[in-house]
Amino acid sequence: MKNLIIINNPLVKRDVTYLRDKRTKEYQFRLALRRISFILASEIAKQEFRTVECEVETPLEKTIGHSLEHQIVLVPVLRAGLSMVNSFVEMIPNAKVGHIGMERNEKTLEPRTYYYKTPKELNTSKTIVLDPMLATGGSASAAFSFLKQKGARDCSLACLISAPEGVRKMERDHPDVKIYTAVLDRELNENGYILPGLGDAGDRTFGTL
Ligand code: PRP
Ligand code: URA
């Protein structure tokens, strides 16, 4: 799994445990996902972003500062990806934000796109797709195929829990995309749910169980 980067951070490990716990209420679930997303954003920045020097004038003198070299486009996959976007936007305030609405068919597990809106800067930006769950990989793969068709070419995926099946599909379909994840779980069950996982991330985020 050469494209997979697992975040090694004690705060992330603690919060993943919190998210897995079936007793965790939706508002606590959203907060934990928000905290993990700050750390994911920071880790992705460390590995993917570059800076250019610029001049800045302090109250005392001029000095050299840094600005990001690239425009960043964030694309949360609805619904569950919405819980990650605010943390990323707080860390990268001038990021553009696109949205893709996707829903897995419960029987075939194939994703269906029901909404999209993306900024025109895709082909000159770094694009980060936000989705907490990488299960079969069908949704993530379809999201990147769509974004690449719209011009995206420098892409990564930020997620919370990945399954080996999804990572393998992404590496087959999009070998250029790095996957940043908080944890790699064991396998999928017969209904396409990640084990041990956390259940349905969208339902647990929004209380639609
Ligand atoms: C979940 C999750 C991913 C997808 C992952 O969304 O947020 O988008 O499933 O599964 P896959 O890798 O097998 O495609 P879901 O379709 O449940 O929609 P929701 O976020 O609206 O609940
Ligand atoms: N989507 C989820 O929300 N959870 C899973 O375990 C798999 C797909």
XYZ file of N, CA, C and O in Angstrom, residues 76-204:
516
model
N -15.350 18.178 0.126
C -16.010 17.193 0.982
C -17.012 16.372 0.179
O -17.714 16.910 -0.675
N -17.034 15.045 0.481
C -18.053 14.185 -0.127
C -19.228 14.129 0.852
O -19.070 13.714 2.006
N -20.389 14.600 0.404
C -21.584 14.626 1.253
C -22.076 13.186 1.456
O -21.977 12.386 0.514
N -22.583 12.940 2.652
C -22.749 13.904 3.729
C -21.578 13.929 4.701
O -21.234 14.962 5.262
N -20.979 12.756 4.957
C -20.075 12.646 6.098
C -18.856 13.579 5.998
O -18.341 14.040 7.013
N -18.411 13.877 4.772
C -17.245 14.752 4.586
C -17.469 16.159 5.109
O -16.511 16.896 5.361
N -18.741 16.543 5.293
C -19.027 17.898 5.789
C -18.420 18.130 7.166
O -18.048 19.252 7.498
N -18.316 17.082 7.973
C -17.770 17.250 9.330
C -16.280 17.518 9.329
O -15.712 17.820 10.369
N -15.635 17.369 8.193
C -14.186 17.590 8.144
C -13.845 18.966 7.578
O -12.762 19.493 7.816
N -14.784 19.566 6.846
C -14.416 20.726 6.036
C -14.092 21.959 6.875
O -13.150 22.709 6.551
N -14.797 22.189 7.997
C -14.543 23.412 8.763
C -13.129 23.454 9.328
O -12.494 24.514 9.344
N -12.633 22.315 9.793
C -11.264 22.287 10.327
C -10.254 22.618 9.234
O -9.307 23.386 9.439
N -10.453 22.033 8.054
C -9.522 22.303 6.951
C -9.586 23.779 6.537
O -8.567 24.400 6.271
N -10.793 24.334 6.503
C -10.931 25.743 6.095
C -10.325 26.680 7.142
O -9.744 27.713 6.804
N -10.440 26.303 8.415
C -9.803 27.142 9.448
C -8.289 27.149 9.279
O -7.625 28.154 9.517
N -7.734 25.995 8.892
C -6.282 25.897 8.714
C -5.826 26.505 7.387
O -4.690 26.944 7.260
N -6.696 26.494 6.384
C -6.336 27.011 5.040
C -7.447 27.983 4.624
O -8.316 27.662 3.804
N -7.451 29.193 5.215
C -8.621 30.077 5.063
C -8.901 30.507 3.626
O -10.045 30.816 3.310
N -7.888 30.535 2.761
C -8.211 30.958 1.391
C -8.466 29.784 0.446
O -8.446 29.938 -0.772
N -8.709 28.597 1.025
C -9.044 27.444 0.182
C -10.396 27.669 -0.490
O -11.280 28.302 0.079
N -10.515 27.179 -1.708
C -11.834 27.121 -2.374
C -12.479 25.798 -1.968
O -11.764 24.811 -1.711
N -13.789 25.757 -1.939
C -14.471 24.533 -1.506
C -15.491 24.092 -2.556
O -16.400 24.849 -2.911
N -15.286 22.877 -3.075
C -16.283 22.254 -3.947
C -17.087 21.251 -3.123
O -16.716 20.945 -1.985
N -18.155 20.726 -3.687
C -18.939 19.699 -2.996
C -19.324 18.613 -3.983
O -19.645 18.916 -5.140
N -19.276 17.372 -3.505
C -19.825 16.258 -4.301
C -20.789 15.503 -3.391
O -20.407 15.092 -2.284
N -22.014 15.342 -3.837
C -22.998 14.552 -3.090
C -23.026 13.142 -3.661
O -23.277 12.971 -4.860
N -22.728 12.157 -2.824
C -22.714 10.765 -3.284
C -23.362 9.869 -2.262
O -23.224 10.088 -1.068
N -24.015 8.844 -2.745
C -24.697 7.918 -1.850
C -24.481 6.513 -2.392
O -24.694 6.275 -3.586
N -24.059 5.592 -1.516
C -23.883 4.197 -1.953
C -25.229 3.500 -2.013
O -26.030 3.634 -1.097
N -25.437 2.752 -3.085
C -26.616 1.890 -3.125
C -26.391 0.759 -2.129
O -25.354 0.101 -2.161
N -27.369 0.561 -1.229
C -27.151 -0.403 -0.134
C -26.960 -1.832 -0.620
O -26.305 -2.635 0.031
N -27.519 -2.157 -1.809
C -27.393 -3.539 -2.307
C -26.151 -3.705 -3.191
O -25.327 -4.584 -2.958
N -26.030 -2.830 -4.199
C -24.913 -3.009 -5.157
C -23.618 -2.381 -4.631
O -22.537 -2.670 -5.137
N -23.721 -1.481 -3.658
C -22.605 -0.698 -3.092
C -22.011 0.282 -4.105
O -20.974 0.892 -3.862
N -22.685 0.445 -5.250
C -22.215 1.412 -6.261
C -22.611 2.827 -5.832
O -23.739 3.047 -5.381
N -21.706 3.815 -5.992
C -22.073 5.181 -5.612
C -22.948 5.851 -6.677
O -22.783 5.596 -7.869
N -23.850 6.685 -6.208
C -24.668 7.490 -7.121
C -24.403 8.963 -6.800
O -24.498 9.366 -5.637
N -24.041 9.739 -7.821
C -23.780 11.168 -7.589
C -25.095 11.932 -7.721
O -25.766 11.822 -8.734
N -25.456 12.693 -6.653
C -26.709 13.441 -6.728
C -26.499 14.945 -6.713
O -27.435 15.710 -6.873
N -25.254 15.385 -6.528
C -24.984 16.835 -6.515
C -23.496 17.082 -6.744
O -22.673 16.298 -6.273
N -23.177 18.128 -7.470
C -21.776 18.559 -7.498
C -21.686 20.045 -7.829
O -22.550 20.589 -8.527
N -20.705 20.659 -7.296
C -20.381 22.062 -7.603
C -18.898 22.216 -7.290
O -18.485 21.978 -6.144
N -18.115 22.569 -8.284
C -16.664 22.647 -8.044
C -16.121 23.989 -8.536
O -16.629 24.542 -9.514
N -15.083 24.505 -7.884
C -14.514 25.782 -8.329
C -13.738 25.626 -9.635
O -13.256 24.540 -9.943
N -13.602 26.721 -10.380
C -12.962 26.631 -11.690
C -11.444 26.456 -11.591
O -10.796 26.100 -12.559
N -10.877 26.681 -10.387
C -9.420 26.627 -10.217
C -8.855 25.207 -10.104
O -7.673 25.027 -9.813
N -9.680 24.159 -10.337
C -9.217 22.789 -10.103
C -7.902 22.475 -10.818
O -7.024 21.818 -10.267
N -7.752 22.968 -12.059
C -6.571 22.543 -12.830
C -5.296 23.290 -12.452
O -4.219 22.953 -12.933
N -5.406 24.300 -11.583
C -4.188 25.012 -11.155
C -3.994 24.881 -9.641
O -3.223 25.630 -9.048
N -4.695 23.950 -9.014
C -4.682 23.857 -7.546
C -4.267 22.467 -7.086
O -4.209 21.531 -7.875
N -4.014 22.378 -5.777
C -3.949 21.070 -5.135
C -5.347 20.756 -4.632
O -5.949 21.584 -3.959
N -5.837 19.581 -4.949
C -7.207 19.213 -4.564
C -7.162 18.150 -3.471
O -6.484 17.135 -3.612
N -7.876 18.414 -2.379
C -7.950 17.439 -1.282
C -9.409 17.031 -1.104
O -10.268 17.876 -0.794
N -9.688 15.753 -1.321
C -11.039 15.234 -1.113
C -11.166 14.802 0.348
O -10.256 14.169 0.901
N -12.274 15.179 0.976
C -12.508 14.868 2.390
C -13.663 13.882 2.510
O -14.790 14.184 2.089
N -13.380 12.710 3.033
C -14.435 11.715 3.285
C -13.941 10.800 4.392
O -12.891 10.182 4.246
N -14.664 10.723 5.518
C -14.125 9.926 6.630
C -13.996 8.441 6.343
O -13.188 7.779 6.970
N -14.799 7.882 5.398
C -14.802 6.422 5.225
C -14.338 6.023 3.827
O -14.911 6.446 2.821
N -13.323 5.166 3.757
C -12.886 4.566 2.492
C -13.163 3.070 2.639
O -12.384 2.351 3.259
N -14.287 2.615 2.104
C -14.717 1.219 2.321
C -14.393 0.378 1.082
O -13.282 -0.116 0.956
N -15.356 0.249 0.126
C -15.003 -0.447 -1.131
C -14.098 0.430 -1.990
O -13.438 -0.056 -2.901
N -14.120 1.743 -1.723
C -13.355 2.694 -2.535
C -14.153 3.201 -3.729
O -13.677 4.059 -4.472
N -15.394 2.690 -3.900
C -16.202 3.101 -5.051
C -16.481 4.610 -5.057
O -16.342 5.264 -6.095
N -16.836 5.157 -3.891
C -17.172 6.591 -3.838
C -15.938 7.443 -4.094
O -15.977 8.391 -4.896
N -14.826 7.117 -3.420
C -13.605 7.922 -3.584
C -13.112 7.847 -5.027
O -12.756 8.872 -5.630
N -13.124 6.645 -5.598
C -12.632 6.503 -6.971
C -13.494 7.313 -7.938
O -12.972 8.014 -8.809
N -14.818 7.229 -7.759
C -15.717 7.988 -8.641
C -15.517 9.490 -8.448
O -15.540 10.263 -9.414
N -15.279 9.919 -7.195
C -15.077 11.353 -6.931
C -13.818 11.847 -7.662
O -13.839 12.900 -8.310
N -12.731 11.078 -7.595
C -11.504 11.523 -8.277
C -11.637 11.464 -9.794
O -11.107 12.330 -10.493
N -12.358 10.456 -10.313
C -12.554 10.397 -11.779
C -13.301 11.649 -12.231
O -12.933 12.279 -13.232
N -14.324 12.027 -11.464
C -15.109 13.214 -11.802
C -14.240 14.478 -11.726
O -14.244 15.309 -12.640
N -13.466 14.591 -10.637
C -12.663 15.809 -10.447
C -11.560 15.915 -11.510
O -11.264 17.004 -12.003
N -10.977 14.776 -11.875
C -9.930 14.804 -12.913
C -10.530 15.200 -14.262
O -9.914 15.940 -15.031
N -11.741 14.709 -14.524
C -12.433 15.093 -15.759
C -12.673 16.598 -15.794
O -12.651 17.232 -16.833
N -12.851 17.192 -14.604
C -13.054 18.654 -14.502
C -11.726 19.403 -14.473
O -11.708 20.616 -14.292
N -10.593 18.680 -14.514
C -9.294 19.356 -14.613
C -8.355 19.132 -13.446
O -7.192 19.526 -13.511
N -8.812 18.514 -12.350
C -7.930 18.332 -11.188
C -6.764 17.418 -11.575
O -6.943 16.456 -12.324
N -5.552 17.753 -11.089
C -4.420 16.895 -11.474
C -3.432 16.677 -10.337
O -2.513 15.898 -10.465
N -3.608 17.357 -9.235
C -2.678 17.208 -8.113
C -3.548 16.916 -6.887
O -4.014 17.821 -6.211
N -3.789 15.622 -6.639
C -4.900 15.252 -5.745
C -4.447 14.405 -4.567
O -3.548 13.569 -4.696
N -5.116 14.582 -3.429
C -4.952 13.647 -2.314
C -6.306 13.454 -1.611
O -7.238 14.243 -1.810
N -6.347 12.399 -0.794
C -7.576 12.044 -0.084
C -7.301 12.081 1.412
O -6.306 11.511 1.873
N -8.177 12.765 2.161
C -8.074 12.771 3.631
C -9.222 11.960 4.176
O -10.385 12.278 3.908
N -8.911 10.897 4.921
C -10.010 10.136 5.513
C -9.668 9.685 6.923
O -8.529 9.830 7.384
N -10.680 9.146 7.559
C -10.558 8.757 8.956
C -10.247 7.265 9.051
O -9.241 6.854 9.626
N -11.125 6.431 8.478
C -10.938 4.973 8.529
C -10.898 4.421 7.108
O -11.807 4.690 6.305
N -9.849 3.657 6.821
C -9.726 3.029 5.498
C -9.790 1.522 5.653
O -9.282 0.963 6.628
N -10.360 0.876 4.645
C -10.336 -0.592 4.564
C -9.322 -0.976 3.487
O -9.166 -0.241 2.500
N -8.672 -2.122 3.641
C -7.678 -2.537 2.632
C -8.283 -2.610 1.226
O -7.624 -2.241 0.250
N -9.564 -3.029 1.127
C -10.223 -3.146 -0.182
C -10.270 -1.780 -0.883
O -10.026 -1.680 -2.086
N -10.598 -0.736 -0.121
C -10.704 0.607 -0.687
C -9.359 1.173 -1.084
O -9.218 1.839 -2.117
N -8.362 0.902 -0.244
C -7.014 1.401 -0.556
C -6.531 0.745 -1.860
O -5.994 1.417 -2.754
N -6.785 -0.576 -1.996
C -6.342 -1.279 -3.211
C -7.071 -0.746 -4.442
O -6.461 -0.549 -5.492
N -8.367 -0.490 -4.305
C -9.108 0.047 -5.469
C -8.557 1.410 -5.874
O -8.366 1.686 -7.055
N -8.303 2.266 -4.872
C -7.759 3.596 -5.177
C -6.385 3.471 -5.842
O -6.070 4.210 -6.762
N -5.576 2.523 -5.372
C -4.240 2.393 -5.966
C -4.326 1.871 -7.405
O -3.498 2.227 -8.241
N -5.353 1.056 -7.683
C -5.552 0.576 -9.068
C -6.070 1.705 -9.950
O -5.539 1.947 -11.035
N -7.119 2.406 -9.474
C -7.809 3.393 -10.325
C -7.085 4.741 -10.372
O -7.145 5.445 -11.383
N -6.447 5.119 -9.243
C -5.817 6.454 -9.150
C -4.454 6.335 -8.464
O -4.291 6.796 -7.315
N -3.482 5.740 -9.150
C -2.179 5.519 -8.510
C -1.438 6.814 -8.166
O -0.476 6.787 -7.405
N -1.909 7.940 -8.707
C -1.266 9.236 -8.434
C -1.782 9.878 -7.138
O -1.257 10.921 -6.721
N -2.795 9.314 -6.502
C -3.440 9.982 -5.347
C -2.927 9.401 -4.029
O -3.057 8.207 -3.768
N -2.373 10.267 -3.197
C -1.941 9.836 -1.853
C -3.159 9.815 -0.913
O -4.009 10.703 -0.962
N -3.204 8.795 -0.067
C -4.326 8.648 0.877
C -3.798 8.875 2.294
O -2.926 8.124 2.751
N -4.320 9.892 2.961
C -3.949 10.170 4.355
C -5.094 9.670 5.228
O -6.245 10.095 5.055
N -4.794 8.771 6.144
C -5.864 8.190 6.960
C -5.444 8.128 8.421
O -4.246 8.019 8.730
N -6.454 8.190 9.312
C -6.149 8.076 10.738
C -5.875 6.629 11.102
O -5.071 6.348 11.991
N -6.555 5.690 10.411
C -6.394 4.282 10.777
C -6.744 3.390 9.586
O -7.589 3.733 8.761
N -6.042 2.245 9.503
C -6.355 1.223 8.495
C -7.011 0.057 9.231
O -6.388 -0.564 10.099
N -8.276 -0.214 8.892
C -9.000 -1.290 9.580
C -8.820 -2.630 8.872
O -8.123 -2.719 7.858
N -9.494 -3.678 9.422
C -9.193 -5.052 9.003
C -9.776 -5.435 7.645
O -9.067 -5.919 6.773
N -11.108 -5.203 7.478
C -11.795 -5.734 6.280
C -13.203 -5.162 6.202
O -13.655 -4.456 7.101
N -13.901 -5.535 5.124
C -15.315 -5.173 4.973
C -16.184 -6.373 5.337
O -15.776 -7.514 5.108
N -17.391 -6.105 5.853
C -18.320 -7.223 6.056
C -19.130 -7.429 4.772
O -18.912 -6.732 3.757
N -20.101 -8.354 4.787
C -20.827 -8.700 3.559
C -21.717 -7.552 3.081
O -22.147 -7.526 1.931
N -21.970 -6.560 3.949
C -22.765 -5.394 3.534
C -21.896 -4.193 3.166
O -22.398 -3.084 3.000
N -20.589 -4.400 3.072
C -19.703 -3.309 2.671
C -19.361 -2.361 3.800
O -18.868 -1.256 3.561
N -19.615 -2.762 5.053
C -19.239 -1.921 6.198
C -17.841 -2.301 6.685
O -17.462 -3.473 6.658
N -17.108 -1.284 7.138
C -15.737 -1.507 7.599
C -15.765 -2.133 8.987
O -16.518 -1.700 9.860
N -14.904 -3.172 9.178
C -14.745 -3.831 10.478
C -13.359 -3.569 11.035
O -12.383 -3.712 10.270
N -13.180 -3.180 12.305
C -14.267 -2.924 13.246
C -15.037 -1.637 12.966
O -16.192 -1.529 13.351
N -14.435 -0.663 12.312
C -15.152 0.523 11.834
C -15.812 1.348 12.919
O -15.391 1.344 14.090
N -16.844 2.073 12.496
C -17.628 2.891 13.443
C -19.097 2.917 13.069
O -19.873 3.683 13.623
N -19.468 2.096 12.077
C -20.859 2.115 11.602
C -20.984 3.075 10.429
O -20.018 3.282 9.688
N -22.144 3.664 10.278
C -22.395 4.582 9.160
C -22.028 6.007 9.579
O -22.679 6.602 10.446
N -20.975 6.524 8.977
C -20.446 7.826 9.421
C -21.454 8.951 9.214
O -21.609 9.830 10.077
N -22.183 8.935 8.079
C -23.169 9.989 7.816
C -24.281 9.958 8.856
O -24.645 10.991 9.428
N -24.791 8.775 9.119
C -25.875 8.647 10.095
C -25.412 9.025 11.496
O -26.144 9.683 12.243
N -24.197 8.627 11.851
C -23.720 8.931 13.207
C -23.403 10.419 13.357
O -23.538 10.991 14.445
